[in-house]
mmCIF file of C-alpha atoms in Angstrom:
data_model
loop_
_atom_site.group_PDB
_atom_site.id
_atom_site.type_symbol
_atom_site.label_atom_id
_atom_site.label_comp_id
_atom_site.label_asym_id
_atom_site.label_seq_id
_atom_site.Cartn_x
_atom_site.Cartn_y
_atom_site.Cartn_z
ATOM 1 C CA MET K 198 -20.713 60.465 10.958
ATOM 2 C CA THR K 199 -18.061 62.510 12.888
ATOM 3 C CA SER K 200 -18.827 65.530 14.792
ATOM 4 C CA LYS K 201 -17.210 68.825 14.086
ATOM 5 C CA PRO K 202 -14.212 69.273 16.105
ATOM 6 C CA GLN K 203 -14.485 71.414 19.177
ATOM 7 C CA ARG K 204 -12.639 74.846 18.897
ATOM 8 C CA LEU K 205 -10.994 76.728 21.734
ATOM 9 C CA LEU K 206 -10.943 80.526 21.535
ATOM 10 C CA SER K 207 -8.116 80.487 24.063
ATOM 11 C CA LEU K 208 -6.096 78.066 21.794
ATOM 12 C CA ASP K 209 -6.447 80.698 19.021
ATOM 13 C CA PHE K 210 -5.437 83.373 21.130
ATOM 14 C CA PHE K 211 -2.587 81.577 22.463
ATOM 15 C CA ARG K 212 -1.495 80.568 18.954
ATOM 16 C CA GLY K 213 -1.822 84.210 17.888
ATOM 17 C CA LEU K 214 0.219 85.696 20.826
ATOM 18 C CA THR K 215 2.807 83.296 20.045
ATOM 19 C CA VAL K 216 3.181 84.046 16.473
ATOM 20 C CA ALA K 217 2.963 87.805 16.998
ATOM 21 C CA ALA K 218 5.849 87.338 19.639
ATOM 22 C CA MET K 219 7.937 85.327 16.971
ATOM 23 C CA ILE K 220 7.622 88.089 14.482
ATOM 24 C CA LEU K 221 8.309 90.633 17.018
ATOM 25 C CA VAL K 222 11.642 89.087 18.094
ATOM 26 C CA ASN K 223 12.566 88.160 14.538
ATOM 27 C CA ASN K 224 12.267 91.922 13.199
ATOM 28 C CA PRO K 225 13.954 94.350 15.132
ATOM 29 C CA GLY K 226 14.979 97.620 13.570
ATOM 30 C CA SER K 227 18.574 96.708 14.379
ATOM 31 C CA TRP K 228 20.192 93.370 15.718
ATOM 32 C CA ALA K 229 22.627 95.446 17.600
ATOM 33 C CA HIS K 230 20.023 97.309 19.493
ATOM 34 C CA ILE K 231 17.533 94.810 21.302
ATOM 35 C CA TYR K 232 16.299 94.976 25.001
ATOM 36 C CA PRO K 233 17.454 91.593 26.767
ATOM 37 C CA PRO K 234 13.965 90.121 27.157
ATOM 38 C CA LEU K 235 13.799 90.273 23.338
ATOM 39 C CA GLU K 236 17.195 88.325 22.851
ATOM 40 C CA HIS K 237 17.890 84.667 23.373
ATOM 41 C CA ALA K 238 19.906 83.303 26.029
ATOM 42 C CA ALA K 239 23.425 83.254 24.990
ATOM 43 C CA TRP K 240 23.509 79.464 25.675
ATOM 44 C CA ASN K 241 22.200 78.074 28.962
ATOM 45 C CA GLY K 242 19.072 79.787 30.361
ATOM 46 C CA CYS K 243 15.912 80.986 29.288
ATOM 47 C CA THR K 244 14.806 84.393 28.403
ATOM 48 C CA PRO K 245 11.067 85.191 27.388
ATOM 49 C CA THR K 246 12.047 84.910 23.815
ATOM 50 C CA ASP K 247 13.167 81.353 24.345
ATOM 51 C CA LEU K 248 9.505 80.503 25.494
ATOM 52 C CA VAL K 249 7.961 81.401 21.772
ATOM 53 C CA PHE K 250 9.053 78.317 19.741
ATOM 54 C CA PRO K 251 8.505 75.703 22.283
ATOM 55 C CA PHE K 252 5.342 77.453 22.990
ATOM 56 C CA PHE K 253 4.180 77.022 19.396
ATOM 57 C CA LEU K 254 5.341 73.350 19.314
ATOM 58 C CA PHE K 255 2.939 72.887 22.349
ATOM 59 C CA ILE K 256 -0.002 74.535 20.628
ATOM 60 C CA VAL K 257 0.651 72.339 17.548
ATOM 61 C CA GLY K 258 0.312 69.285 19.614
ATOM 62 C CA VAL K 259 -2.876 70.602 21.419
ATOM 63 C CA SER K 260 -4.353 71.174 18.035
ATOM 64 C CA ILE K 261 -3.673 67.858 16.828
ATOM 65 C CA ALA K 262 -5.721 66.242 19.667
ATOM 66 C CA TYR K 263 -8.738 68.923 19.006
ATOM 67 C CA ALA K 264 -8.559 68.472 15.043
ATOM 68 C CA MET K 265 -8.124 64.604 14.886
ATOM 69 C CA GLY K 266 -9.386 63.578 18.347
ATOM 70 C CA SER K 267 -12.921 62.523 17.085
ATOM 71 C CA LYS K 268 -11.461 60.400 14.213
ATOM 72 C CA LYS K 269 -8.952 58.383 16.183
ATOM 73 C CA SER K 270 -11.280 55.798 17.359
ATOM 74 C CA ASP K 271 -12.149 54.875 13.601
ATOM 75 C CA LYS K 272 -9.064 52.981 12.481
ATOM 76 C CA THR K 273 -10.316 52.997 9.150
ATOM 77 C CA THR K 274 -9.483 56.549 8.729
ATOM 78 C CA HIS K 275 -6.009 56.325 10.120
ATOM 79 C CA LYS K 276 -4.216 56.023 6.722
ATOM 80 C CA GLN K 277 -6.062 58.963 5.240
ATOM 81 C CA ILE K 278 -5.272 61.224 8.385
ATOM 82 C CA ILE K 279 -1.553 60.290 8.364
ATOM 83 C CA LEU K 280 -1.355 60.979 4.586
ATOM 84 C CA LYS K 281 -3.175 64.365 4.970
ATOM 85 C CA ALA K 282 -0.767 65.120 7.713
ATOM 86 C CA LEU K 283 2.132 64.044 5.491
ATOM 87 C CA LYS K 284 1.243 66.452 2.791
ATOM 88 C CA ARG K 285 0.949 69.214 5.214
ATOM 89 C CA SER K 286 4.376 68.270 6.740
ATOM 90 C CA ILE K 287 5.909 68.316 3.390
ATOM 91 C CA THR K 288 4.143 71.852 2.535
ATOM 92 C CA LEU K 289 5.522 73.282 5.720
ATOM 93 C CA TYR K 290 8.886 72.073 4.899
ATOM 94 C CA LEU K 291 8.891 73.448 1.468
ATOM 95 C CA LEU K 292 7.996 76.836 2.860
ATOM 96 C CA GLY K 293 10.802 76.783 5.085
ATOM 97 C CA PHE K 294 13.197 75.648 2.196
ATOM 98 C CA ILE K 295 11.858 78.540 -0.028
ATOM 99 C CA LEU K 296 12.827 81.049 2.796
ATOM 100 C CA ALA K 297 16.196 79.401 3.278
ATOM 101 C CA MET K 298 16.870 79.432 -0.646
ATOM 102 C CA PHE K 299 15.570 82.917 -1.287
ATOM 103 C CA PRO K 300 18.387 85.050 -2.643
ATOM 104 C CA ARG K 301 19.506 88.309 -1.569
ATOM 105 C CA ASN K 302 19.867 89.269 -5.138
ATOM 106 C CA PHE K 303 18.404 87.671 -8.143
ATOM 107 C CA ALA K 304 20.870 88.804 -10.458
ATOM 108 C CA ASP K 305 23.531 86.780 -8.916
ATOM 109 C CA PHE K 306 21.074 83.704 -7.885
ATOM 110 C CA SER K 307 21.804 80.296 -9.026
ATOM 111 C CA PHE K 308 19.566 77.418 -8.060
ATOM 112 C CA LEU K 309 22.181 74.652 -8.255
ATOM 113 C CA GLU K 310 24.597 76.692 -6.545
ATOM 114 C CA SER K 311 22.469 77.634 -3.706
ATOM 115 C CA LEU K 312 21.629 74.019 -3.198
ATOM 116 C CA LYS K 313 25.138 73.488 -2.227
ATOM 117 C CA THR K 314 24.996 75.823 0.858
ATOM 118 C CA VAL K 315 21.118 76.125 1.516
ATOM 119 C CA ARG K 316 20.338 75.569 5.260
ATOM 120 C CA ILE K 317 18.447 72.371 5.558
ATOM 121 C CA PRO K 318 17.058 72.750 9.172
ATOM 122 C CA GLY K 319 15.099 75.515 10.355
ATOM 123 C CA VAL K 320 12.104 76.978 12.181
ATOM 124 C CA LEU K 321 9.198 75.725 9.516
ATOM 125 C CA GLN K 322 11.270 72.556 8.728
ATOM 126 C CA ARG K 323 11.021 71.549 12.261
ATOM 127 C CA ILE K 324 7.536 72.145 12.952
ATOM 128 C CA SER K 325 6.849 69.973 9.695
ATOM 129 C CA VAL K 326 8.922 66.992 11.287
ATOM 130 C CA VAL K 327 7.490 67.339 14.927
ATOM 131 C CA PHE K 328 4.037 67.627 13.324
ATOM 132 C CA ILE K 329 3.944 64.497 11.492
ATOM 133 C CA PHE K 330 5.543 62.525 13.995
ATOM 134 C CA ALA K 331 3.493 63.842 16.734
ATOM 135 C CA THR K 332 0.351 63.026 14.442
ATOM 136 C CA ILE K 333 1.297 59.603 14.042
ATOM 137 C CA ILE K 334 2.115 58.874 17.655
ATOM 138 C CA PHE K 335 -1.287 60.553 18.555
ATOM 139 C CA ILE K 336 -3.302 58.473 15.911
ATOM 140 C CA LYS K 337 -1.615 55.085 16.779
ATOM 141 C CA MET K 338 -1.033 55.208 20.493
ATOM 142 C CA SER K 339 -3.090 55.441 23.546
ATOM 143 C CA GLU K 340 -2.919 58.233 26.114
ATOM 144 C CA LYS K 341 -0.533 56.049 28.473
ATOM 145 C CA ASN K 342 1.594 55.259 25.636
ATOM 146 C CA ILE K 343 1.822 58.845 24.487
ATOM 147 C CA LEU K 344 2.957 59.720 27.903
ATOM 148 C CA ARG K 345 5.494 56.922 27.800
ATOM 149 C CA ALA K 346 6.820 58.101 24.407
ATOM 150 C CA MET K 347 7.226 61.577 25.582
ATOM 151 C CA ILE K 348 9.227 60.352 28.622
ATOM 152 C CA ALA K 349 11.265 58.035 26.480
ATOM 153 C CA LEU K 350 12.319 60.738 24.263
ATOM 154 C CA LEU K 351 13.375 63.012 26.959
ATOM 155 C CA VAL K 352 15.378 60.190 28.813
ATOM 156 C CA VAL K 353 16.934 58.789 25.577
ATOM 157 C CA TYR K 354 18.041 62.385 24.674
ATOM 158 C CA TRP K 355 19.452 63.129 28.209
ATOM 159 C CA ALA K 356 21.381 59.929 28.088
ATOM 160 C CA LEU K 357 22.760 60.433 24.487
ATOM 161 C CA MET K 358 23.774 63.956 25.192
ATOM 162 C CA THR K 359 25.355 63.341 28.793
ATOM 163 C CA PHE K 360 26.877 59.882 28.511
ATOM 164 C CA VAL K 361 27.818 59.039 24.946
ATOM 165 C CA PRO K 362 31.260 60.265 23.955
ATOM 166 C CA VAL K 363 31.537 62.519 20.928
ATOM 167 C CA PRO K 364 33.530 61.165 18.213
ATOM 168 C CA GLY K 365 36.876 63.141 17.440
ATOM 169 C CA VAL K 366 36.237 65.034 20.588
ATOM 170 C CA GLY K 367 36.277 63.067 23.585
ATOM 171 C CA PRO K 368 33.679 62.694 26.699
ATOM 172 C CA ALA K 369 30.228 63.730 26.388
ATOM 173 C CA ASN K 370 29.768 67.644 26.837
ATOM 174 C CA LEU K 371 27.359 70.377 26.297
ATOM 175 C CA GLU K 372 29.322 73.067 24.773
ATOM 176 C CA LYS K 373 28.149 74.637 21.508
ATOM 177 C CA GLU K 374 30.597 73.243 18.766
ATOM 178 C CA THR K 375 31.526 69.908 20.666
ATOM 179 C CA ASN K 376 28.473 68.275 21.908
ATOM 180 C CA LEU K 377 26.926 65.118 20.279
ATOM 181 C CA ALA K 378 24.158 67.227 18.524
ATOM 182 C CA ALA K 379 26.435 69.344 16.723
ATOM 183 C CA TRP K 380 28.719 66.256 15.751
ATOM 184 C CA VAL K 381 25.670 64.555 14.302
ATOM 185 C CA ASP K 382 24.487 67.833 12.459
ATOM 186 C CA ARG K 383 28.025 68.151 10.953
ATOM 187 C CA THR K 384 28.280 64.635 9.982
ATOM 188 C CA VAL K 385 25.009 64.079 8.263
ATOM 189 C CA LEU K 386 24.157 67.639 6.985
ATOM 190 C CA THR K 387 27.849 68.986 6.741
ATOM 191 C CA GLU K 388 29.053 72.526 7.750
ATOM 192 C CA ALA K 389 27.518 73.915 4.355
ATOM 193 C CA HIS K 390 24.049 73.021 5.360
ATOM 194 C CA LEU K 391 23.897 74.411 8.817
ATOM 195 C CA TRP K 392 22.837 77.650 10.456
ATOM 196 C CA LYS K 393 24.969 80.290 8.753
ATOM 197 C CA ALA K 394 25.669 82.144 12.076
ATOM 198 C CA ALA K 395 27.313 79.384 13.553
ATOM 199 C CA LYS K 396 28.230 76.765 10.779
ATOM 200 C CA THR K 397 29.262 74.092 13.124
ATOM 201 C CA TRP K 398 25.960 73.452 14.741
ATOM 202 C CA ASP K 399 22.481 74.176 14.318
ATOM 203 C CA PRO K 400 19.609 75.386 16.775
ATOM 204 C CA GLU K 401 16.954 73.332 15.010
ATOM 205 C CA GLY K 402 19.488 70.332 13.985
ATOM 206 C CA LEU K 403 18.643 66.603 13.700
ATOM 207 C CA LEU K 404 19.019 65.091 17.162
ATOM 208 C CA SER K 405 17.536 67.900 19.140
ATOM 209 C CA THR K 406 14.199 67.443 17.033
ATOM 210 C CA LEU K 407 13.654 64.351 19.412
ATOM 211 C CA PRO K 408 12.862 66.452 22.556
ATOM 212 C CA ALA K 409 10.945 68.870 20.310
ATOM 213 C CA ILE K 410 8.688 66.098 19.406
ATOM 214 C CA ALA K 411 8.330 65.597 23.171
ATOM 215 C CA THR K 412 7.172 69.329 23.577
ATOM 216 C CA ALA K 413 4.400 68.534 20.832
ATOM 217 C CA LEU K 414 3.331 65.183 22.740
ATOM 218 C CA PHE K 415 3.028 67.314 25.921
ATOM 219 C CA GLY K 416 0.674 69.739 24.111
ATOM 220 C CA VAL K 417 -1.151 66.683 22.749
ATOM 221 C CA LEU K 418 -1.742 65.226 26.192
ATOM 222 C CA VAL K 419 -3.051 68.541 27.467
ATOM 223 C CA GLY K 420 -5.390 68.673 24.374
ATOM 224 C CA VAL K 421 -6.710 65.201 24.878
ATOM 225 C CA TYR K 422 -7.514 66.285 28.709
ATOM 226 C CA LEU K 423 -9.159 69.570 27.983
ATOM 227 C CA LYS K 424 -11.490 67.748 25.225
ATOM 228 C CA ARG K 425 -12.717 65.258 28.208
ATOM 229 C CA LYS K 426 -16.392 65.895 28.648
ATOM 230 C CA ASP K 427 -16.781 64.025 31.762
ATOM 231 C CA ILE K 428 -14.561 66.383 33.767
ATOM 232 C CA GLU K 429 -15.807 69.840 35.049
ATOM 233 C CA PRO K 430 -14.118 72.700 33.841
ATOM 234 C CA ALA K 431 -13.082 73.947 37.359
ATOM 235 C CA THR K 432 -11.518 70.512 37.831
ATOM 236 C CA LYS K 433 -9.683 70.483 34.392
ATOM 237 C CA ILE K 434 -7.997 73.931 35.070
ATOM 238 C CA SER K 435 -6.842 72.910 38.610
ATOM 239 C CA TRP K 436 -5.374 69.754 37.481
ATOM 240 C CA LEU K 437 -3.646 71.393 34.333
ATOM 241 C CA PHE K 438 -2.390 74.108 36.522
ATOM 242 C CA THR K 439 -0.927 71.863 39.172
ATOM 243 C CA VAL K 440 0.638 69.588 36.297
ATOM 244 C CA GLY K 441 1.910 72.373 34.602
ATOM 245 C CA PHE K 442 3.444 74.024 37.995
ATOM 246 C CA LEU K 443 5.159 70.469 38.905
ATOM 247 C CA ALA K 444 6.471 69.994 35.190
ATOM 248 C CA ALA K 445 8.107 73.530 35.167
ATOM 249 C CA ILE K 446 9.488 72.730 38.800
ATOM 250 C CA ALA K 447 10.870 69.603 37.538
ATOM 251 C CA GLY K 448 12.495 71.385 34.567
ATOM 252 C CA LEU K 449 14.309 73.722 37.086
ATOM 253 C CA ILE K 450 15.446 70.805 39.091
ATOM 254 C CA TRP K 451 16.704 68.877 36.048
ATOM 255 C CA ASP K 452 18.226 72.097 35.140
ATOM 256 C CA LEU K 453 20.893 71.685 37.605
ATOM 257 C CA GLN K 454 22.241 68.387 35.994
ATOM 258 C CA PHE K 455 21.006 68.943 32.400
ATOM 259 C CA PRO K 456 20.685 72.604 31.696
ATOM 260 C CA ILE K 457 17.794 74.452 30.231
ATOM 261 C CA ASN K 458 19.081 75.462 26.802
ATOM 262 C CA LYS K 459 16.990 76.274 23.805
ATOM 263 C CA SER K 460 19.666 75.598 21.284
ATOM 264 C CA LEU K 461 20.025 72.122 22.318
ATOM 265 C CA TRP K 462 16.286 71.722 23.205
ATOM 266 C CA THR K 463 17.235 70.029 26.428
ATOM 267 C CA SER K 464 14.881 67.547 28.240
ATOM 268 C CA SER K 465 14.699 70.087 31.284
ATOM 269 C CA TYR K 466 13.844 73.074 28.768
ATOM 270 C CA VAL K 467 10.857 70.747 27.461
ATOM 271 C CA LEU K 468 9.575 70.342 31.068
ATOM 272 C CA TYR K 469 10.055 73.998 31.903
ATOM 273 C CA THR K 470 8.516 75.340 28.872
ATOM 274 C CA GLY K 471 5.862 72.905 28.513
ATOM 275 C CA GLY K 472 4.905 73.412 32.314
ATOM 276 C CA LEU K 473 4.649 77.532 31.586
ATOM 277 C CA ALA K 474 2.680 76.786 28.377
ATOM 278 C CA THR K 475 0.253 74.582 30.122
ATOM 279 C CA MET K 476 -0.473 77.062 32.999
ATOM 280 C CA PHE K 477 -0.790 79.824 30.313
ATOM 281 C CA LEU K 478 -3.208 77.871 28.436
ATOM 282 C CA SER K 479 -5.238 76.778 31.586
ATOM 283 C CA ALA K 480 -5.417 80.244 32.690
ATOM 284 C CA SER K 481 -6.607 81.381 29.273
ATOM 285 C CA TYR K 482 -9.200 78.651 28.945
ATOM 286 C CA TRP K 483 -10.547 79.779 32.258
ATOM 287 C CA LEU K 484 -10.841 83.530 31.396
ATOM 288 C CA ILE K 485 -11.738 83.349 27.860
ATOM 289 C CA ASP K 486 -13.775 79.912 27.042
ATOM 290 C CA ILE K 487 -15.030 79.591 30.704
ATOM 291 C CA ASN K 488 -15.954 83.312 31.704
ATOM 292 C CA GLN K 489 -16.447 84.474 28.294
ATOM 293 C CA TYR K 490 -13.920 87.423 28.720
ATOM 294 C CA LYS K 491 -13.436 87.793 24.922
ATOM 295 C CA LYS K 492 -13.115 91.222 23.846
ATOM 296 C CA PHE K 493 -9.197 91.609 24.385
ATOM 297 C CA THR K 494 -8.577 88.356 22.324
ATOM 298 C CA THR K 495 -9.458 89.553 18.742
ATOM 299 C CA PRO K 496 -5.957 91.070 17.800
ATOM 300 C CA PHE K 497 -4.266 87.835 18.745
ATOM 301 C CA VAL K 498 -7.169 85.625 17.314
ATOM 302 C CA VAL K 499 -6.853 87.551 13.900
ATOM 303 C CA TYR K 500 -2.947 86.462 14.127
ATOM 304 C CA GLY K 501 -3.945 83.105 15.342
ATOM 305 C CA VAL K 502 -6.251 81.779 12.340
ATOM 306 C CA ASN K 503 -3.466 82.591 9.816
ATOM 307 C CA ALA K 504 -0.503 81.729 11.751
ATOM 308 C CA ILE K 505 1.949 79.795 9.444
ATOM 309 C CA THR K 506 0.654 82.327 6.569
ATOM 310 C CA VAL K 507 1.931 85.469 8.289
ATOM 311 C CA PHE K 508 5.040 83.914 9.718
ATOM 312 C CA PHE K 509 6.347 82.913 6.181
ATOM 313 C CA LEU K 510 5.285 86.150 4.481
ATOM 314 C CA SER K 511 6.599 88.182 7.286
ATOM 315 C CA GLY K 512 9.791 86.360 6.654
ATOM 316 C CA LEU K 513 9.689 86.727 3.190
ATOM 317 C CA MET K 514 8.694 90.339 2.938
ATOM 318 C CA PRO K 515 12.028 91.825 4.228
ATOM 319 C CA ARG K 516 14.172 89.790 1.801
ATOM 320 C CA VAL K 517 11.896 91.039 -1.376
ATOM 321 C CA LEU K 518 11.917 94.630 -0.102
ATOM 322 C CA ASN K 519 15.684 94.802 0.398
ATOM 323 C CA MET K 520 16.226 94.079 -3.064
ATOM 324 C CA ILE K 521 14.967 97.658 -3.572
ATOM 325 C CA LYS K 522 17.944 99.767 -3.220
ATOM 326 C CA PHE K 523 18.198 103.411 -2.074
ATOM 327 C CA ASP K 524 21.575 105.519 -2.575
ATOM 328 C CA GLN K 525 23.132 106.876 0.753
ATOM 329 C CA PRO K 526 25.144 110.151 0.898
ATOM 330 C CA ASP K 527 28.427 108.102 1.297
ATOM 331 C CA GLY K 528 27.586 106.407 -1.956
ATOM 332 C CA LYS K 529 26.671 103.254 -0.422
ATOM 333 C CA GLN K 530 23.281 101.477 -1.079
ATOM 334 C CA ILE K 531 20.936 100.028 1.236
ATOM 335 C CA GLY K 532 17.681 98.111 1.162
ATOM 336 C CA ALA K 533 14.174 99.563 1.304
ATOM 337 C CA LEU K 534 13.269 98.493 4.838
ATOM 338 C CA ALA K 535 16.962 99.448 6.248
ATOM 339 C CA TYR K 536 16.138 102.972 4.560
ATOM 340 C CA PHE K 537 12.580 103.158 6.021
ATOM 341 C CA TYR K 538 13.919 102.366 9.482
ATOM 342 C CA LYS K 539 16.900 104.723 9.078
ATOM 343 C CA THR K 540 14.720 107.608 7.778
ATOM 344 C CA PHE K 541 11.711 107.193 10.031
ATOM 345 C CA PHE K 542 12.851 105.656 13.340
ATOM 346 C CA VAL K 543 16.481 106.428 13.890
ATOM 347 C CA PRO K 544 16.178 110.136 14.126
ATOM 348 C CA TYR K 545 13.188 110.162 16.567
ATOM 349 C CA PHE K 546 14.232 107.419 19.254
ATOM 350 C CA SER K 547 17.275 106.326 21.121
ATOM 351 C CA PRO K 548 18.938 103.525 19.392
ATOM 352 C CA ILE K 549 17.216 100.556 21.355
ATOM 353 C CA ASN K 550 13.636 102.333 21.211
ATOM 354 C CA ALA K 551 14.116 102.886 17.478
ATOM 355 C CA SER K 552 14.702 99.328 17.251
ATOM 356 C CA LEU K 553 11.943 98.335 19.157
ATOM 357 C CA ALA K 554 9.414 100.944 17.766
ATOM 358 C CA TYR K 555 10.128 99.602 14.285
ATOM 359 C CA ALA K 556 9.350 95.838 15.127
ATOM 360 C CA ILE K 557 6.193 96.949 16.766
ATOM 361 C CA VAL K 558 5.234 99.033 13.464
ATOM 362 C CA PHE K 559 6.063 95.615 11.743
ATOM 363 C CA ILE K 560 3.678 93.796 13.832
ATOM 364 C CA LEU K 561 0.841 96.239 13.472
ATOM 365 C CA PHE K 562 1.283 96.283 9.533
ATOM 366 C CA TRP K 563 0.586 92.680 9.372
ATOM 367 C CA TYR K 564 -2.277 93.067 11.902
ATOM 368 C CA VAL K 565 -3.871 95.308 9.463
ATOM 369 C CA ILE K 566 -3.456 92.680 6.524
ATOM 370 C CA LEU K 567 -4.470 89.987 8.723
ATOM 371 C CA TRP K 568 -7.572 91.680 9.942
ATOM 372 C CA ILE K 569 -8.966 92.245 6.657
ATOM 373 C CA MET K 570 -8.493 88.667 5.701
ATOM 374 C CA TYR K 571 -10.224 87.861 9.179
ATOM 375 C CA LYS K 572 -13.258 90.044 8.269
ATOM 376 C CA ARG K 573 -13.387 88.327 4.858
ATOM 377 C CA ASN K 574 -13.154 84.931 6.427
ATOM 378 C CA ILE K 575 -10.055 84.243 4.448
ATOM 379 C CA ILE K 576 -8.124 81.344 6.188
ATOM 380 C CA ILE K 577 -5.231 80.055 4.109
ATOM 381 C CA LYS K 578 -4.503 76.589 5.603
ATOM 382 C CA VAL K 579 -1.262 75.128 5.385
#
């Protein structure tokens, strides 16, 4: 008989904060008016927004260690665990695929035609792939081998990106359209199935998924350590904070040769963001789980327990509502959300504050829905 998995309130808090931040940065009132911290770095570098996705994948790794750790020692359950994880992975991918396929106008929608240009990679798609590979590695490998696998992924990716010549281009490079990862995406997926804003490369592409798996393995190792019962909480926090700090410094040092870059998910980016995530989680663990300061966590826990659900629905809702059209004085039509933004925000704020206020209201709107679900113990497991 296996014991019920431990649950960290600090992990639910961290997950909820991260998902709320995802929704905030993905839903400004206007993409033309955004405060710099709420934008991604143009290419190299790391803004607060660039921390959000790797933090979520790190949390996925920690969650794997907590949810599956008690079953790992029983090898007879491995097949069942992996099949269950595969089912969840496929569900996540299909949710991402639905968002990618969802039309702007059903009147002109053709499923077969849309298949020809649908974006194959994406955020939920990357989460699905990272989740299944991190699960298999966790179930089948020892802690030391998980660490070795993480290091190998980072080193191999670094070597591929910095030493392997790019076919049809020339020497290895890290430019947007001419790097090896972009070439792999164009060759395997073709330009028709890549991120529409770029068309020639994809920030959630194939090759850069390798170091993204390493981000989740970083979380797995932190989760395994946090679960240990033979170590005092104060010792855990000290070691984790130290490891996180050293990893972030290592990332900054590696940045000098292999720049921190979210779109390429460089190895330096994995170490830097993984280190920051480890420090944040260890501080949250000390404050929330050890010292029991819990009152401020509720709004974020509400987001955290239905994280994938709210991410999917918050991405779907604008597409649905913008099918409802409103006539403008100039004779043009705009979608319902654009009309709401122009009517209730634009006249009362400066352009950049109107955009931010809209995003905050969007967050609060979903909080009300999630709070009702939380109070009724409605948790949709994906």
